[in-house]
Coordinates of C-alpha atoms and ligand atoms in Angstrom, one line a residue:
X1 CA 8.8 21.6 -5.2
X2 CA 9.2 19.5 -8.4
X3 CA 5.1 19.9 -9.1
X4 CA 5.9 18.3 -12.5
X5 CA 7.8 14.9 -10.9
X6 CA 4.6 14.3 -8.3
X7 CA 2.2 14.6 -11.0
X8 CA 3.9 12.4 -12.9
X9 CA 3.9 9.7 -10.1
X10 CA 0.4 10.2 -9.3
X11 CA -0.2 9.6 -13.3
X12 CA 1.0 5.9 -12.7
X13 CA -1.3 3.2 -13.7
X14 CA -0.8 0.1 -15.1
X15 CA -0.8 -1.1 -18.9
X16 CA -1.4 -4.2 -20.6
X17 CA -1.5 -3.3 -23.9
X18 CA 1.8 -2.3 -26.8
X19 CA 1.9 -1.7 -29.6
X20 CA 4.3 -3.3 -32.2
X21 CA 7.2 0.0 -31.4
X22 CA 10.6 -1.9 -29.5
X23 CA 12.2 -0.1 -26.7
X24 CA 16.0 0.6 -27.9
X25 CA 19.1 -1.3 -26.4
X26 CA 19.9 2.3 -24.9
X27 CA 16.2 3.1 -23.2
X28 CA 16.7 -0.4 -21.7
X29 CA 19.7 0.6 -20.6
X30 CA 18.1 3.7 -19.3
X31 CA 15.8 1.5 -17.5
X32 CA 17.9 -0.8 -15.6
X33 CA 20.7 1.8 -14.5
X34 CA 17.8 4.1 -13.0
X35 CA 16.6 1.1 -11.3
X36 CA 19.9 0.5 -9.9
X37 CA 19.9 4.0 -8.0
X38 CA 17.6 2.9 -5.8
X39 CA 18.2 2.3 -2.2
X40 CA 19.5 -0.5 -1.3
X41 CA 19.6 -2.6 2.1
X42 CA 23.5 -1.5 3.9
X43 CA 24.3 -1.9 0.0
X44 CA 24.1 -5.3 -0.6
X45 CA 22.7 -4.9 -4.0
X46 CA 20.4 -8.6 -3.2
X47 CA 19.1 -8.3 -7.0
X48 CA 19.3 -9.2 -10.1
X49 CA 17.1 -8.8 -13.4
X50 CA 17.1 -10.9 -16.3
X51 CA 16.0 -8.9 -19.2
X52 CA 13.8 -11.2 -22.0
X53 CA 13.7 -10.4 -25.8
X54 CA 13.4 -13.5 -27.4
X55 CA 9.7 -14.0 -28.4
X56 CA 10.1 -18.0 -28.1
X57 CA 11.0 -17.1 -24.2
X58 CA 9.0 -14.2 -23.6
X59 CA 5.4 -16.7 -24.7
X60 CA 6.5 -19.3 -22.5
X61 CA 6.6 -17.5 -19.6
X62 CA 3.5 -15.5 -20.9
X63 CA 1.6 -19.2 -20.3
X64 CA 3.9 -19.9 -16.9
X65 CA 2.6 -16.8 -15.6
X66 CA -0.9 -18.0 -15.9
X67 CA -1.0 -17.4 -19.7
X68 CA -1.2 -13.5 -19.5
X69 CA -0.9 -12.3 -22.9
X70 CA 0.8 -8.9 -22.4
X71 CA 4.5 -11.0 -21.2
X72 CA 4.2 -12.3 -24.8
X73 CA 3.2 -8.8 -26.4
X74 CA 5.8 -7.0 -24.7
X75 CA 8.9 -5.4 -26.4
X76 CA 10.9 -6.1 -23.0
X77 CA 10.0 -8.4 -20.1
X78 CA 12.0 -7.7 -17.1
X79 CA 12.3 -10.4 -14.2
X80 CA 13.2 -9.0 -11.0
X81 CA 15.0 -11.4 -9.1
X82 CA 16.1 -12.0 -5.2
X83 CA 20.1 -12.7 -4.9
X84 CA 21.9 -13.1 -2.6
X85 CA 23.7 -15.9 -4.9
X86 CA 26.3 -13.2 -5.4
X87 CA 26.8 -12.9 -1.9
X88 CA 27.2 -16.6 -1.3
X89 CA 29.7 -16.8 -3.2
X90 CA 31.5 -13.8 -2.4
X91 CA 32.1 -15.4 1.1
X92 CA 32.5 -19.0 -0.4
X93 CA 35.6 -17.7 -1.9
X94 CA 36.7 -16.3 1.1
X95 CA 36.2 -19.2 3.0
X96 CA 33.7 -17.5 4.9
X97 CA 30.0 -19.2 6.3
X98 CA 26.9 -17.6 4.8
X99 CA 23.8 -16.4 6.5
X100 CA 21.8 -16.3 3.6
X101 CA 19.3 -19.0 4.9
X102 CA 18.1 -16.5 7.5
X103 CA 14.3 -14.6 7.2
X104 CA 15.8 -11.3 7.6
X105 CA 18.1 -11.8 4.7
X106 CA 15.3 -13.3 2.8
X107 CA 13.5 -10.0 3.7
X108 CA 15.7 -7.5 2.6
X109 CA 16.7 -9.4 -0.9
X110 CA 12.9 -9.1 -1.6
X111 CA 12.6 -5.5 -0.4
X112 CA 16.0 -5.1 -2.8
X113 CA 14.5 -6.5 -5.7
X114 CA 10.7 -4.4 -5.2
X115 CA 12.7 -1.1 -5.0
X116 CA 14.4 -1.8 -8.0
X117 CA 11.5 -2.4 -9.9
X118 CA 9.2 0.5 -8.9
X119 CA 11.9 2.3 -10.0
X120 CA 12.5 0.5 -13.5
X121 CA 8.3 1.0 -14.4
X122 CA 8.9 5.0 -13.3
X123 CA 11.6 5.0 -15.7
X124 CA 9.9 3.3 -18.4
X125 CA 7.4 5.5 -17.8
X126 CA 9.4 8.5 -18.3
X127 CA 10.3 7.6 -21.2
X128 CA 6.8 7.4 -22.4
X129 CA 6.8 3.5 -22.4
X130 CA 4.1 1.4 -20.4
X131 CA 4.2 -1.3 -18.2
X132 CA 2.8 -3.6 -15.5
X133 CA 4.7 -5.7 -12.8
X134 CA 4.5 -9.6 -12.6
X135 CA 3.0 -11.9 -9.9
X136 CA 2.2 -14.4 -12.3
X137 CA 6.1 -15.1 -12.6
X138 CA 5.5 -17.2 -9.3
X139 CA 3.1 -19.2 -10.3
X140 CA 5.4 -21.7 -11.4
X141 CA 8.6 -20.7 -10.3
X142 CA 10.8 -23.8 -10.5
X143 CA 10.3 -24.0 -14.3
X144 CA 10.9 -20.0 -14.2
X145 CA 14.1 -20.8 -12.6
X146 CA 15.0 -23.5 -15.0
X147 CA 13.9 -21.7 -18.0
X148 CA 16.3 -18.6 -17.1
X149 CA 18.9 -20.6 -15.5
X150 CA 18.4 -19.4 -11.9
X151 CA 20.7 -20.7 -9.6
X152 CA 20.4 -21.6 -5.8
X153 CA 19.7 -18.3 -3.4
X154 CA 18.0 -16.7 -6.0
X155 CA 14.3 -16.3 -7.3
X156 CA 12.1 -14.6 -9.5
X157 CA 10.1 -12.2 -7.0
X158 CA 7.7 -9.9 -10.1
X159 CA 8.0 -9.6 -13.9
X160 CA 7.2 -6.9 -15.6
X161 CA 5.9 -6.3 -19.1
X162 CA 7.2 -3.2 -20.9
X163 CA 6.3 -1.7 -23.9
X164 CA 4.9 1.3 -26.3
X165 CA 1.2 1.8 -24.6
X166 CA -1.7 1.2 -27.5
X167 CA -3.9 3.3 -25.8
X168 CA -3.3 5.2 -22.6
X169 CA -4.3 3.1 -19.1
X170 CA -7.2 4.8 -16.8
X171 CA -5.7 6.1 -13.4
X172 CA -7.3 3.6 -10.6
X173 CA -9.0 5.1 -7.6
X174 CA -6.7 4.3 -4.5
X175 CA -8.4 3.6 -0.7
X176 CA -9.2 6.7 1.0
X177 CA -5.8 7.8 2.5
X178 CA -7.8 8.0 6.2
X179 CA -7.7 4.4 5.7
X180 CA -4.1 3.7 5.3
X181 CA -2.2 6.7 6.9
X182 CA -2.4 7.3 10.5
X183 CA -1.2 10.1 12.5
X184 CA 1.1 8.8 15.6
X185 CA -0.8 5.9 16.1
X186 CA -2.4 2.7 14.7
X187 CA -6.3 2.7 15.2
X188 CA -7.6 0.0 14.2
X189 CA -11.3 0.6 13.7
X190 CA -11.3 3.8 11.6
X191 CA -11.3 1.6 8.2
X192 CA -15.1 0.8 8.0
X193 CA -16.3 4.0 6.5
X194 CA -13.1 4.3 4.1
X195 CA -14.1 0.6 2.3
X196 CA -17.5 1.6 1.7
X197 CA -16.5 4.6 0.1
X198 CA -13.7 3.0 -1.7
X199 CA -16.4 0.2 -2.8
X200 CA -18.5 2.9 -4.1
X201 CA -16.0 4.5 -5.8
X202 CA -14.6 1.7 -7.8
X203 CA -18.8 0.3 -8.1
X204 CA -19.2 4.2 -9.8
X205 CA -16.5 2.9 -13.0
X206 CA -17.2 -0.7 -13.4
X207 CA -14.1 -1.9 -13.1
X208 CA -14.9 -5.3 -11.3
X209 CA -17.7 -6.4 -13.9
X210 CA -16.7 -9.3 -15.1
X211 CA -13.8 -9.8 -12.4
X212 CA -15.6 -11.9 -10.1
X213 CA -13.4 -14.1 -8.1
X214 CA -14.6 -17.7 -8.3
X215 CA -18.7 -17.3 -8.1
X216 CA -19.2 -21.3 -8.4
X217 CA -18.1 -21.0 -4.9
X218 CA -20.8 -18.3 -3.8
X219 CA -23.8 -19.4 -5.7
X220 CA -25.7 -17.9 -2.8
X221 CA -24.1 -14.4 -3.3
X222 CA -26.9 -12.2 -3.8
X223 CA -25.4 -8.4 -2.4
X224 CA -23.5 -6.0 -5.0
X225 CA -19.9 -6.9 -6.1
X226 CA -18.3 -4.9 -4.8
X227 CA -13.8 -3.9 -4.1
X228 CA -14.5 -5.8 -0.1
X229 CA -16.0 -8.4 -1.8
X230 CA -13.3 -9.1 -4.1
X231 CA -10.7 -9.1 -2.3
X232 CA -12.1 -10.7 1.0
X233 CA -12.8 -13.4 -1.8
X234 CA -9.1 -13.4 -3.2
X235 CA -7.8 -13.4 1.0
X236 CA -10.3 -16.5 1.7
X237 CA -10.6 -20.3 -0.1
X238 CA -7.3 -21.4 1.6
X239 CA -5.5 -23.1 -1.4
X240 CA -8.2 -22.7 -4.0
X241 CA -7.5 -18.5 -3.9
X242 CA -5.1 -17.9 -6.8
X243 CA -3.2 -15.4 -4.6
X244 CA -2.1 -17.6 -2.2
X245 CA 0.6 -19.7 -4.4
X246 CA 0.3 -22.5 -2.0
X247 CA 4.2 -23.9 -3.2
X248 CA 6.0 -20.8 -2.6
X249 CA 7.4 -21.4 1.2
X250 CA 8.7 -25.0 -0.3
X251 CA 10.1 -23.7 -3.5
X252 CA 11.7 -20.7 -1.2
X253 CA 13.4 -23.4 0.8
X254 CA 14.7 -25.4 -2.2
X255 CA 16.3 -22.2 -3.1
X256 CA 18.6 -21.9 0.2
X257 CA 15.6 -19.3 1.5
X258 CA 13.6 -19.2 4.9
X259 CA 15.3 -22.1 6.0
X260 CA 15.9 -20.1 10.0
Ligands
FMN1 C1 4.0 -7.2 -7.1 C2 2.9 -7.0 -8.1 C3 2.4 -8.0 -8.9 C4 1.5 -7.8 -9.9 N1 1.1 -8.9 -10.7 C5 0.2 -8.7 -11.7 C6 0.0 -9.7 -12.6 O1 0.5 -10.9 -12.5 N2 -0.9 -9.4 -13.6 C7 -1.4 -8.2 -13.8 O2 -2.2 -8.0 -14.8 N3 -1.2 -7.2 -12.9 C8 -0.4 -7.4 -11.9 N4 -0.1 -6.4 -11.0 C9 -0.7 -5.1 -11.3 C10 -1.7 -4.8 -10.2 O3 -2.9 -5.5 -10.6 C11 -2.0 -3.3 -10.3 O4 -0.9 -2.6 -9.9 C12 -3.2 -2.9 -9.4 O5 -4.4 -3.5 -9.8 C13 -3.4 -1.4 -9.3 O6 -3.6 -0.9 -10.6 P1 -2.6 0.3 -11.2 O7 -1.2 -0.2 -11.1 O8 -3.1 0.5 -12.6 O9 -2.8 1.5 -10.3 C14 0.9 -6.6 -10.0 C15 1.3 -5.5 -9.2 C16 2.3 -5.7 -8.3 C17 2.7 -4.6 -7.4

């Protein structure tokens, strides 16, 4: 057993914060040929990543991804893309018909393009670099697309910022693992006693003060704030909530996804 490797991956949290030091041409290389090892769907390879130096690009789509100031700050920022534009026209040219509109395709360019990007932050990581993925990149994805030149049958699904970490990100508690892993079967009520101790847990090192999800909706909120709260907050508010993205089954369509 490889002791070393799975303390390492249970090391992994987040960073926000570089300092001034630039990742090499070479370590980016690094990055994105690890990333490519990953398994793919029956090899299909439905991803692309558009790599972003260029500090006039990389502070626009800091503000398109809801003005996050670490896309700006980063030495790299990595946009992990969908594509199955590739594959379109590798059967265009064939004369061949396409069945990139379907949900399953949709599926497994997304599952693609999340593989590959675990696997570029491990690397990054590595390599003693820092990084977080991207959300943000779909809050505006159209002028994403435009910005970078996307073409049809492909979209932006994280970014992520990379850089030299200014000081080293805290480790964040995870659920209790009797809340997500089940042995043979599903069972649906053993959660409750997992989210209060996971709400405890995360209460015991502050990390939601000053976090709170919209409270000029809840002015009545009187209990503690806790990680349920949160995120049954984030879940709820239909198309107020942040996380829902309201435009993205549209904007998927418009980009030859989701469309059977
Ligand atoms: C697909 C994806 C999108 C994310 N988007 C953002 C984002 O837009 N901004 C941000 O600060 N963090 C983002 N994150 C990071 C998560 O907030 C973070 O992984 C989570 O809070 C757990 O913290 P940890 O990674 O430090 O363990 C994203 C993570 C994932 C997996």
């Amino acid at each position: 057993m490889d002791s070393k490797l799975i303390e390492f991956l249970n090391s992994h949290a987040s960073c926000r914060n570089f300092t001034s030091q630039k990742i090499s041409p070479e370590q980016e290389r690094i990055i994105v040929t690890t990333a490519q090892r990953s398994p793919t769907s029956s090899n299909l390879q439905a991803y692309s990543i558009v790599g972003v130096r260029e500090q006039a690009t990389k502070v626009r789509l800091a503000k398109l991804c809801g003005s996050q100031d670490h896309v700006a700050q980063s030495s790299l920022f990595l946009v992990f893309c969908a594509d199955l534009y590739r594959l379109s026209a590798l059967n265009k040219s064939r004369g061949y018909s396409f069945t990139g509109e379907w949900t399953e395709l949709f599926i497994v360019a997304t599952v693609d393009t999340s593989l590959a990007a675990c696997r570029a932050l491990m690397t990054a990581q590595a390599m003693g670099m820092g990084g977080v993925m991207v959300g943000g990149i779909r809050n505006d994805p159209e002028a994403v697309c435009k910005l970078l030149n996307l073409p049809e049958f492909v979209y932006p699904v994280m970014g992520m910022s990379l850089g030299f970490p200014n000081k080293k990100p805290k480790v964040k508690p995870r659920l209790p693992l009797q809340a997500v892993y089940f042995n043979e079967r599903y069972i649906p009520s053993l959660f409750e006693e997992s989210i209060s101790e996971y709400d405890r847990t995360i209460d015991s090192i502050g990390y939601l003060k000053g976090r709170e999800v919209r409270p000029e909706d809840y002015p009545e909120f009187q209990g503690e704030y806790s990680w349920s709260e949160h995120t049954a907050r984030q879940m709820s508010g239909d198309n107020r909530s942040a996380s829902v993205r309201t435009h993205m089954l549209e904007f998927l369509k418009s980009r030859g996804f989701l469309r059977k």
